[in-house]
XYZ file of C-alpha atoms in Angstrom:
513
model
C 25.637 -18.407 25.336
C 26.617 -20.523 22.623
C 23.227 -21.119 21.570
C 22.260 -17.204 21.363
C 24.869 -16.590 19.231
C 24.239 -19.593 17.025
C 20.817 -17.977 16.636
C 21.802 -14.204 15.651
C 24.229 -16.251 13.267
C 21.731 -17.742 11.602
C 19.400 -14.692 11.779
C 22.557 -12.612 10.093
C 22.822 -15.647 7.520
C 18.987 -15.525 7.105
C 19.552 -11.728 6.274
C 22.600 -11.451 4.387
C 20.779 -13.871 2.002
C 17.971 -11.625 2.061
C 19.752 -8.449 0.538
C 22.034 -10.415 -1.826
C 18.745 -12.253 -3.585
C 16.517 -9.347 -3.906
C 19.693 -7.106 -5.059
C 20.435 -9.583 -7.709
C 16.307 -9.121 -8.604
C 16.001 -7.305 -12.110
C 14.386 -3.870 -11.430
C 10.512 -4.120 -11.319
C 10.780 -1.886 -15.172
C 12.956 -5.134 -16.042
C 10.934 -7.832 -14.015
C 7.645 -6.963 -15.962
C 9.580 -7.093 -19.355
C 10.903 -10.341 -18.681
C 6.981 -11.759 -17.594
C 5.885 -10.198 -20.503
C 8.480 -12.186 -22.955
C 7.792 -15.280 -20.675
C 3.913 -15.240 -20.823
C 3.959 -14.961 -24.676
C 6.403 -18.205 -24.700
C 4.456 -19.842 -22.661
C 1.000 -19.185 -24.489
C 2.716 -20.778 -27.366
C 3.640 -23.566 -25.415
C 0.104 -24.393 -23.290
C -1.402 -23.893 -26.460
C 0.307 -26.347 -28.082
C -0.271 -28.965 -25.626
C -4.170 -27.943 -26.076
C -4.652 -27.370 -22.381
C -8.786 -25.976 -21.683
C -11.032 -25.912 -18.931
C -14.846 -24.995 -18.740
C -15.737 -21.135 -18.389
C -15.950 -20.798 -14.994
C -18.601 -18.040 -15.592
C -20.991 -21.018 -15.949
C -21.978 -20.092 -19.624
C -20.659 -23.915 -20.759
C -18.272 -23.119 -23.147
C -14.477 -24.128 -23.211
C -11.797 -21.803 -22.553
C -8.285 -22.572 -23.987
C -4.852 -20.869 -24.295
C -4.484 -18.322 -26.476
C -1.153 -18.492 -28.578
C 0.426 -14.810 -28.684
C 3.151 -15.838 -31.104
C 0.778 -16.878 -33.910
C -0.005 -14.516 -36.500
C -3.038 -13.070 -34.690
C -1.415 -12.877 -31.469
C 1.450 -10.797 -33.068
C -1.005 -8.506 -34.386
C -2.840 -8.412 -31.368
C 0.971 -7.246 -29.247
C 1.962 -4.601 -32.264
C -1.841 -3.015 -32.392
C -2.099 -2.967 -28.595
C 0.516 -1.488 -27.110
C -0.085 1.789 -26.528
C -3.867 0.553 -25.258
C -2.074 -1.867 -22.999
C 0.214 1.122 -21.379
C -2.809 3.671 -21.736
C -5.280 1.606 -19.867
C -3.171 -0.164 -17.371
C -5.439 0.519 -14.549
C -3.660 2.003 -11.829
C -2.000 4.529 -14.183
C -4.519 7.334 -14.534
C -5.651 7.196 -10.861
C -2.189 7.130 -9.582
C -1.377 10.346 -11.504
C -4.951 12.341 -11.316
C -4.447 11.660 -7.403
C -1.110 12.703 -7.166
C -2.266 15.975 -8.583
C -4.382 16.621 -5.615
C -1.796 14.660 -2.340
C 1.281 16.459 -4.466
C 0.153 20.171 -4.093
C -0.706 19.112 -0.327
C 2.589 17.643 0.140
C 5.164 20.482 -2.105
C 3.504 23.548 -0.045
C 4.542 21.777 3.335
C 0.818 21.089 4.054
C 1.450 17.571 5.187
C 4.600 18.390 6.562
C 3.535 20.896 8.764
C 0.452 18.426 9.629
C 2.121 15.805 10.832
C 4.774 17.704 13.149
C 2.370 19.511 14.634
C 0.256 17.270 15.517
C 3.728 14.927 17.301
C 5.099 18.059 18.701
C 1.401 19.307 20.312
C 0.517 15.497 21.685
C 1.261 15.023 25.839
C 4.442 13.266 26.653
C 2.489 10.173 27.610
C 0.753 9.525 24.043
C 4.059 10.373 22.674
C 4.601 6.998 21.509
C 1.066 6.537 19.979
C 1.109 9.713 18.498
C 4.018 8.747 16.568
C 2.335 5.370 15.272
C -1.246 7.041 14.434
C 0.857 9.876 12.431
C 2.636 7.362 10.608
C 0.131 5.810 9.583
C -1.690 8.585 8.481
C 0.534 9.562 6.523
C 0.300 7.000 4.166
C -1.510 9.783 2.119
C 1.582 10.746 0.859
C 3.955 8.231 2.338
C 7.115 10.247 0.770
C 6.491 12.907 3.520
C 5.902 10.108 6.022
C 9.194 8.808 5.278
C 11.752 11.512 5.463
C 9.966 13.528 8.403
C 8.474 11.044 11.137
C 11.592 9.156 11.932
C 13.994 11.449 12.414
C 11.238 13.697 14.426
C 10.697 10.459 16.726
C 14.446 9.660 16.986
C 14.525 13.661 18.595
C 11.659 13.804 20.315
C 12.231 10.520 21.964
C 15.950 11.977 23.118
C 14.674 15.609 24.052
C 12.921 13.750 26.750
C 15.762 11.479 27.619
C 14.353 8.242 25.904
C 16.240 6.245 23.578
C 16.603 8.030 20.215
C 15.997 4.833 17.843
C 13.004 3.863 19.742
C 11.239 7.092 18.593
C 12.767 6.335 14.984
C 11.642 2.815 15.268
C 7.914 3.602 16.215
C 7.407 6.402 13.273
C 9.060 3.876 11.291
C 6.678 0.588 12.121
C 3.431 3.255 11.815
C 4.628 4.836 8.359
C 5.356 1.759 6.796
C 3.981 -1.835 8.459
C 0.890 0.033 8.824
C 0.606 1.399 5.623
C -2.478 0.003 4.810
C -4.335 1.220 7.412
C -5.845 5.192 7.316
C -8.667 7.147 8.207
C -8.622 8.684 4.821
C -8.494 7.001 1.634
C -5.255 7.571 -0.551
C -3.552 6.973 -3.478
C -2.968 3.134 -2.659
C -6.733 2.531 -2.416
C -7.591 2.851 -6.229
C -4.179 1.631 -6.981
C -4.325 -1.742 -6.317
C -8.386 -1.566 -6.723
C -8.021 -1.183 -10.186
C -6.095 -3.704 -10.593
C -7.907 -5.962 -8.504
C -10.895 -5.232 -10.431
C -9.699 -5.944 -13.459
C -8.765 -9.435 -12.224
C -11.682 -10.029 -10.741
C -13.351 -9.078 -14.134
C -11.423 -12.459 -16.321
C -14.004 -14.746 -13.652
C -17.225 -12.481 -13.516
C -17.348 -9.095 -15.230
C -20.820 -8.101 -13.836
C -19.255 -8.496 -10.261
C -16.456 -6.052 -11.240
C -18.058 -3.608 -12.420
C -20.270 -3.701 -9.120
C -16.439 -3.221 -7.283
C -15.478 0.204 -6.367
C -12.251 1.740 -4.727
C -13.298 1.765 -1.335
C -13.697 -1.533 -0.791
C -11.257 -1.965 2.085
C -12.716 0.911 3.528
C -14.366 -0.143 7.015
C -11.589 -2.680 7.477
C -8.824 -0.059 7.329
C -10.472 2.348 9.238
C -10.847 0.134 12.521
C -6.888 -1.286 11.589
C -5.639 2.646 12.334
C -7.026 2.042 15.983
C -5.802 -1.573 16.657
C -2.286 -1.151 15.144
C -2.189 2.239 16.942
C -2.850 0.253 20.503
C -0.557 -2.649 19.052
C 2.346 -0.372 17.993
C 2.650 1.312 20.731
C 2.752 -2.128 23.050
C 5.620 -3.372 21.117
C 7.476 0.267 20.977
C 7.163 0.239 25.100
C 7.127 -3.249 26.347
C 9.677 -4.766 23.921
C 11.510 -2.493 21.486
C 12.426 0.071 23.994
C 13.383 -2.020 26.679
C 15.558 -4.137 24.750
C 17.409 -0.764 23.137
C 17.882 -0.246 27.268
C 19.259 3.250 28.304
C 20.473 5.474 26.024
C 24.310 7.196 26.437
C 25.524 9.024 23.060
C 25.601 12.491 22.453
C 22.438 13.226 20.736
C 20.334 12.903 24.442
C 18.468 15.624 25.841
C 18.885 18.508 22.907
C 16.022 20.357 21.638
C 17.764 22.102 18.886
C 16.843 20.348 15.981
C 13.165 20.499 16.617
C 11.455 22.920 14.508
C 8.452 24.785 15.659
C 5.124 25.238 13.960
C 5.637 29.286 12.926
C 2.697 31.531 13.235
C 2.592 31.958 9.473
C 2.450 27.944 9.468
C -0.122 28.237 12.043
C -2.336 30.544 10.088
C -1.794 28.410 6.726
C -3.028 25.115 8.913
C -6.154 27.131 10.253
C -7.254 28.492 6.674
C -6.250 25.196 4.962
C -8.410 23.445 7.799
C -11.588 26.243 6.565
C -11.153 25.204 3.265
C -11.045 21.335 4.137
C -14.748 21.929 5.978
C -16.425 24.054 3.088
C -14.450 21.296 0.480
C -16.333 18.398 2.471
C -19.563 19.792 2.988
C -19.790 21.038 -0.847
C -18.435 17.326 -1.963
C -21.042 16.477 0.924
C -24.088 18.231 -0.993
C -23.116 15.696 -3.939
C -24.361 12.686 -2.678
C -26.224 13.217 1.095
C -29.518 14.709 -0.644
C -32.120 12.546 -2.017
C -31.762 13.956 -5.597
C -28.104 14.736 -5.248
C -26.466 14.702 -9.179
C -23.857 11.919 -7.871
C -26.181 9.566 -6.482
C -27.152 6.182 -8.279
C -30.254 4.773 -9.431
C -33.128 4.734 -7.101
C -31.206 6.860 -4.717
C -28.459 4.310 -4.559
C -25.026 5.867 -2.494
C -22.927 2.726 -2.759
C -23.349 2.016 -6.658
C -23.363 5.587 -7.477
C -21.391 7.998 -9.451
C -20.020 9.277 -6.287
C -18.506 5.794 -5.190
C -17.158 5.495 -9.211
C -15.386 9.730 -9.078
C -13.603 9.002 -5.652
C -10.343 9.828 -7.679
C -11.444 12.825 -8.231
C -13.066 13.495 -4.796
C -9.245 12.969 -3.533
C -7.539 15.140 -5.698
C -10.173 17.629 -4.883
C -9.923 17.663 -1.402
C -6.604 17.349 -1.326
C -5.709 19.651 -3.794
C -7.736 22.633 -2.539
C -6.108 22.855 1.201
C -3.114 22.384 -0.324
C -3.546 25.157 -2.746
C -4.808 27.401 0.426
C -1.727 26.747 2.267
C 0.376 27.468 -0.059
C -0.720 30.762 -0.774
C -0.986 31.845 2.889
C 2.487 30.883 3.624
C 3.226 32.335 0.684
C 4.858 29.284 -0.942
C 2.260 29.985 -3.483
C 2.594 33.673 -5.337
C 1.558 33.083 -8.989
C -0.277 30.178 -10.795
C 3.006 29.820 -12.414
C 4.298 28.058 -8.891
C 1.308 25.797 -8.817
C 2.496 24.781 -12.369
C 5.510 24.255 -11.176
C 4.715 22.279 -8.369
C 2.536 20.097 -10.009
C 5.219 19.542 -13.034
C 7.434 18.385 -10.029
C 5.176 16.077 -8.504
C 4.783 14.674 -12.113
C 7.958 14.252 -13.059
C 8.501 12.318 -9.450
C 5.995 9.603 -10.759
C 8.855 9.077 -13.882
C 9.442 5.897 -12.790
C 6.018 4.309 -11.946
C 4.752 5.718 -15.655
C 7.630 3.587 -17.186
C 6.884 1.054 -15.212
C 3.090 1.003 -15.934
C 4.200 0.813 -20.149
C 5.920 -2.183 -19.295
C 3.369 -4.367 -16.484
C 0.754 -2.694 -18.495
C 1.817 -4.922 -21.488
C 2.095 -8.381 -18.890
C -0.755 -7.718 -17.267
C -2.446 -7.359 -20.994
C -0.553 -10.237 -22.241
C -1.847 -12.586 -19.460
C -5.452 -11.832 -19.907
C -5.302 -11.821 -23.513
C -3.444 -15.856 -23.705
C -6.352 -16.467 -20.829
C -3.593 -18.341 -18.659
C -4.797 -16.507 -15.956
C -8.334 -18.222 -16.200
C -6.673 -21.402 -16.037
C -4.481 -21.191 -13.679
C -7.676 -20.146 -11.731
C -9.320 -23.290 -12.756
C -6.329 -25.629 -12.111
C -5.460 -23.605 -8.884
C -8.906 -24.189 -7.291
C -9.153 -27.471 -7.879
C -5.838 -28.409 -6.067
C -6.822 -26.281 -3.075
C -10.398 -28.334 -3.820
C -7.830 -31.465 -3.832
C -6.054 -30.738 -1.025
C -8.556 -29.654 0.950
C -7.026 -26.014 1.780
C -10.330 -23.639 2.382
C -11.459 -21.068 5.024
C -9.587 -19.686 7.416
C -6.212 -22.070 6.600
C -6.490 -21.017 2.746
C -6.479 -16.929 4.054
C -3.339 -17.891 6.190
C -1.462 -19.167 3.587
C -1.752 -16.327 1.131
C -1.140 -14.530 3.573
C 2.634 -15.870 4.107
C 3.434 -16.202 0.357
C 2.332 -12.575 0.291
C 4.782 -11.488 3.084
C 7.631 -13.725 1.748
C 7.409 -12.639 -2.030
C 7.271 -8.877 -0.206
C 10.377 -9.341 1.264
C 12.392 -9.605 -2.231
C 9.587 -7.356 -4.336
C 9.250 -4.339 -2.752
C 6.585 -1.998 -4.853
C 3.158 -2.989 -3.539
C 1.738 -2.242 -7.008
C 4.444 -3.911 -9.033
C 3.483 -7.230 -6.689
C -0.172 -6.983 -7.286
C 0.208 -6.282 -11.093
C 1.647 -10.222 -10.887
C -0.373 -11.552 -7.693
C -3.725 -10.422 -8.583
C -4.480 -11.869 -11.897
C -3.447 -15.510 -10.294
C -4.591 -15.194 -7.224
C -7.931 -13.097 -7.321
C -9.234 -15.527 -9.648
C -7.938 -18.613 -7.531
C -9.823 -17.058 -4.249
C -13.155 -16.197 -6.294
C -13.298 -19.789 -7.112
C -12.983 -20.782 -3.663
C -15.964 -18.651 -2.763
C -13.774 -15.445 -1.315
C -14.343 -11.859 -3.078
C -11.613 -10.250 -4.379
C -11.995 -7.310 -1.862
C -11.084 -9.522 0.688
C -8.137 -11.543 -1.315
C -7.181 -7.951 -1.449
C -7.037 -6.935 2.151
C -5.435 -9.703 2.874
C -2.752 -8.741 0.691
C -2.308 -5.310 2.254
C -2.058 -6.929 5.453
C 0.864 -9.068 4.542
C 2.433 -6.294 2.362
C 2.304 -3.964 5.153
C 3.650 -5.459 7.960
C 6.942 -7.232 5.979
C 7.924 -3.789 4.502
C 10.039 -2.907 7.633
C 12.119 -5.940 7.496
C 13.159 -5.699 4.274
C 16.233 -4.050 2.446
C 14.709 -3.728 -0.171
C 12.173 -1.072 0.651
C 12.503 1.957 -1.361
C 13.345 4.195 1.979
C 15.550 1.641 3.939
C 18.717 2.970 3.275
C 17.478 6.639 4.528
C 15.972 5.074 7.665
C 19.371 3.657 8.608
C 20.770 6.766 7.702
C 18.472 8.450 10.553
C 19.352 6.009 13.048
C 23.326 6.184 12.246
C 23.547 9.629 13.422
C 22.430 8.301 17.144
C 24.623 4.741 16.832
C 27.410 5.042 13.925
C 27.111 1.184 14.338
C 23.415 0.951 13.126
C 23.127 -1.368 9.700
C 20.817 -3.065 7.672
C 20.788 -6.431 10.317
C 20.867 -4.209 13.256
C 18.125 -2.011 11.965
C 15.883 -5.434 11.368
C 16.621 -6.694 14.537
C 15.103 -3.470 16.101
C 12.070 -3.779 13.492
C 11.711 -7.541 13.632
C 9.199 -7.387 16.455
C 7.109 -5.133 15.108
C 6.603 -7.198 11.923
C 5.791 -10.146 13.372
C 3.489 -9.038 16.129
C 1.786 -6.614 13.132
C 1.769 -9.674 11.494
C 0.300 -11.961 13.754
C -2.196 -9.563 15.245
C -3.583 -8.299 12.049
C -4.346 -11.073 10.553
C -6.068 -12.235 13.699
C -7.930 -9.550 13.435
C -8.914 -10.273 9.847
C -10.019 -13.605 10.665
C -12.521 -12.497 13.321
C -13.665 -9.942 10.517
C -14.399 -12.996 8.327
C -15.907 -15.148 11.118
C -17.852 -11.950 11.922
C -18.861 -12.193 8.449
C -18.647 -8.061 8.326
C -18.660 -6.134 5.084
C -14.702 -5.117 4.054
C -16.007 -1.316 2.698
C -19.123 -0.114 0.903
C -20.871 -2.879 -1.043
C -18.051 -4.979 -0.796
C -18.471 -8.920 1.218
C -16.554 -11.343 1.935
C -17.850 -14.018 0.404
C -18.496 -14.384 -3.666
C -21.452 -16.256 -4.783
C -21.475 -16.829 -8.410
């Protein structure tokens, strides 16, 4: 007895330090400031000391530090700012999406999508319903958030199961399995960007080969297998462990809303308008001669494969626009305008934050520390010996610890990926799959962290079925979840390398210079 309580004491200890390191974390708008300031210092410094290594491109010249506080490296920060917050590389895919996922998502589209499809499921997929839709609705996660887990939580006590084990499984598919869709979304050419520009500092030719879908097959099979794996851990574990649920909240059907008939005939003439959308985007590329095919009748190096920002937005944006005007949440284009302005001015935040890592990000390629710490980085992993299978692992860890203090899967990459892209290349592993791997161990650590933008709501949920619920109570229900995500996924990654399998269109894993 003594010994289990040691253990939750140390878990509570383990947590408590958790939430009082990342809370004393600058905000991310902050944090990329302060790199920004720091990687200028430190150009001056390494270039100082007259650090170089050989281009790693194999051309045989010498690459050294550049100094950004010299004369031409202030020049180069006052002439280049607006360029450096202009072309930071998620930024204009991020918002040209959002135009298309936030029409969907303000006209109740994907709201009325995703309860439907819970509240039509039988009783006995109940619980992997609730995984697959949360993880399909990483399309628009916001949605995701504030209407699958408190839908689970009643559903799962309509039927006389425990509350937060309905609220725990929407939970673990919206956000551990983030990464994972049928569909590509918004986080696709958001961190693909910015892997590709990484990837660019070590072979530029390769990067421009790169295209947004890389991850593509790999996420697509990851829907099914952390479906099945969800759902073991909601039913065997989580469920049994919450035991049998006695508050107040058990066995009431009040609060769950129906799909309306208007609803209903918005979902069948959005649904129309998906199937002439996809055949017409269809007509694009499936034809010999199509406009948006490549050279030779290329499909994966194509224009088509380059515009799939636009081909979201499109077919997001035109259901959602359908939708809206059958349910009538549409009347005028004036309430389009409006909508969109308000799924603008939701993305305030990320477009300050892109002025700011745009400028790191900028700063770091420009001093070319990031080429050397590529160099230096991949000859210690040479030195120690760390390759294959052991080397994925590894990243794989730092990437779920530095997740559980950084919460933005963006703002992380922006850092991670001019390091570590680089670091992997060298090693022989293409950046699509240093980037999977860091969606896998993103993923699965965002439920066990405070710091995750839509914690605090997701406690709020679960307080209204045990007043008692907190942050360490709410990871302790979670906790199993990560880990077995987290164990299982990468597993599963493995066998995809060992399997040697493409990650997505035209994208390996291996790099051969």
């Amino acid at each position: 007895m003594a010994d289990s309580k040691n253990k939750r004491g140390m878990i509570q200890g383990f947590l408590d330090f958790v939430e009082k390191t990342g809370n004393k974390l600058p905000h991310p708008i902050t944090l990329f400031a302060i790199l920004a300031v720091l990687v200028v210092i430190a150009s001056a410094i390494l270039s100082a000391a007259d650090l170089q290594v050989e281009d790693p491109a194999g051309e045989g010249e010498t690459i050294t530090v550049n100094n950004l506080l010299s004369s031409d490296g202030i020049e180069y920060m006052f002439t280049s700012m607006v360029d450096n917050f202009i072309n930071f590389a998620p930024l204009g895919v991020v918002l040209a999406t959002m135009i298309g996922i936030g029409i969907a998502e303000r006209t109740g589209l994907i709201s009325v999508l995703l309860r439907g499809f819970v509240l039509f499921i039988p009783k006995f997929l109940l619980t992997a319903g609730l995984v697959f839709a949360g993880i399909m609705s990483s399309v628009a996660s916001d949605a995701g958030y504030v209407v699958l887990p408190p839908l689970g939580a009643m559903l799962f006590a309509a039927l006389g199961r425990h509350p937060l084990a309905g609220l725990a499984a929407a939970f673990a598919g919206v956000s551990a399995g983030f990464s994972a869709n049928l569909l590509l979304s918004a986080v696709d050419p958001m961190l693909g960007e910015l892997t590709m520009q990484a990837a660019a500092t070590i072979d530029p030719a390769y990067a421009e080969g790169m295209n947004n879908a890389m991850n593509y097959y790999f996420i697509i099979a990851s829907t099914f297998f952390l479906t099945i794996v969800g759902t073991l851990v909601s039913e065997k574990i989580v469920e049994p462990r919450l035991g049998t649920y006695k508050g107040e909240h058990g066995e009431n059907t009040d609060g769950l809303e129906k799909i309306t008939a208007q609803e209903k005939k918005g979902m069948v003439y959005a649904g129309l308008s998906a199937l002439i959308t996809a055949i017409l985007l269809a007509l694009l590329i499936v034809p010999s001669n199509a406009p948006l095919r490549g050279e030779e009748g290329a499909v994966i190096q194509s224009p088509f494969m380059s515009s799939l920002v636009v081909v979201i937005l499109i077919f997001f944006f035109i259901p959602g626009l359908v939708y809206g005007i059958v349910t009538k949440s549409i009347k005028s284009d004036k309430d389009v305008a409006n909508q969109l302005s308000e799924t603008m001015a939701s993305m305030g935040m990320f477009i300050v934050l892109a002025f700011t890592a745009g400028q790191f990000v900028a700063y770091f390629n420009e001093s070319n520390m990031g080429l050397l710490l590529g160099v230096y980085g991949a000859e210690f992993l040479n030195t120690i010996q760390l390759d294959g299978i052991p080397l994925i692992i590894m990243f794989v860890l730092i990437t779920g610890i530095i997740n559980i203090f950084i919460g933005s899967a963006s703002a992380k990459w922006a850092i991670m990926a001019p390091v570590f892209v680089p670091i992997m290349m060298l090693q022989g592993y293409s950046p699509e799959l240093t980037q999977m791997a860091y969606r896998v161990a993103d993923s699965t650590t965002n439920i066990i962290t405070p710091l995750m933008t839509y914690f605090a709501i997701i406690i709020a949920f679960a307080q209204k079925y045990d007043k008692r619920m907190g942050i360490g109570s709410l990871i302790s229900v979670m906790l199993p979840y990560s880990i077995v995500f987290l164990i299982t996924w990468t597993l599963m990654l493995i066998v995809w390398i060992t399997l040697g399998l493409d990650l997505g269109p035209g994208s390996p894993i291996e790099y051969n210079k």
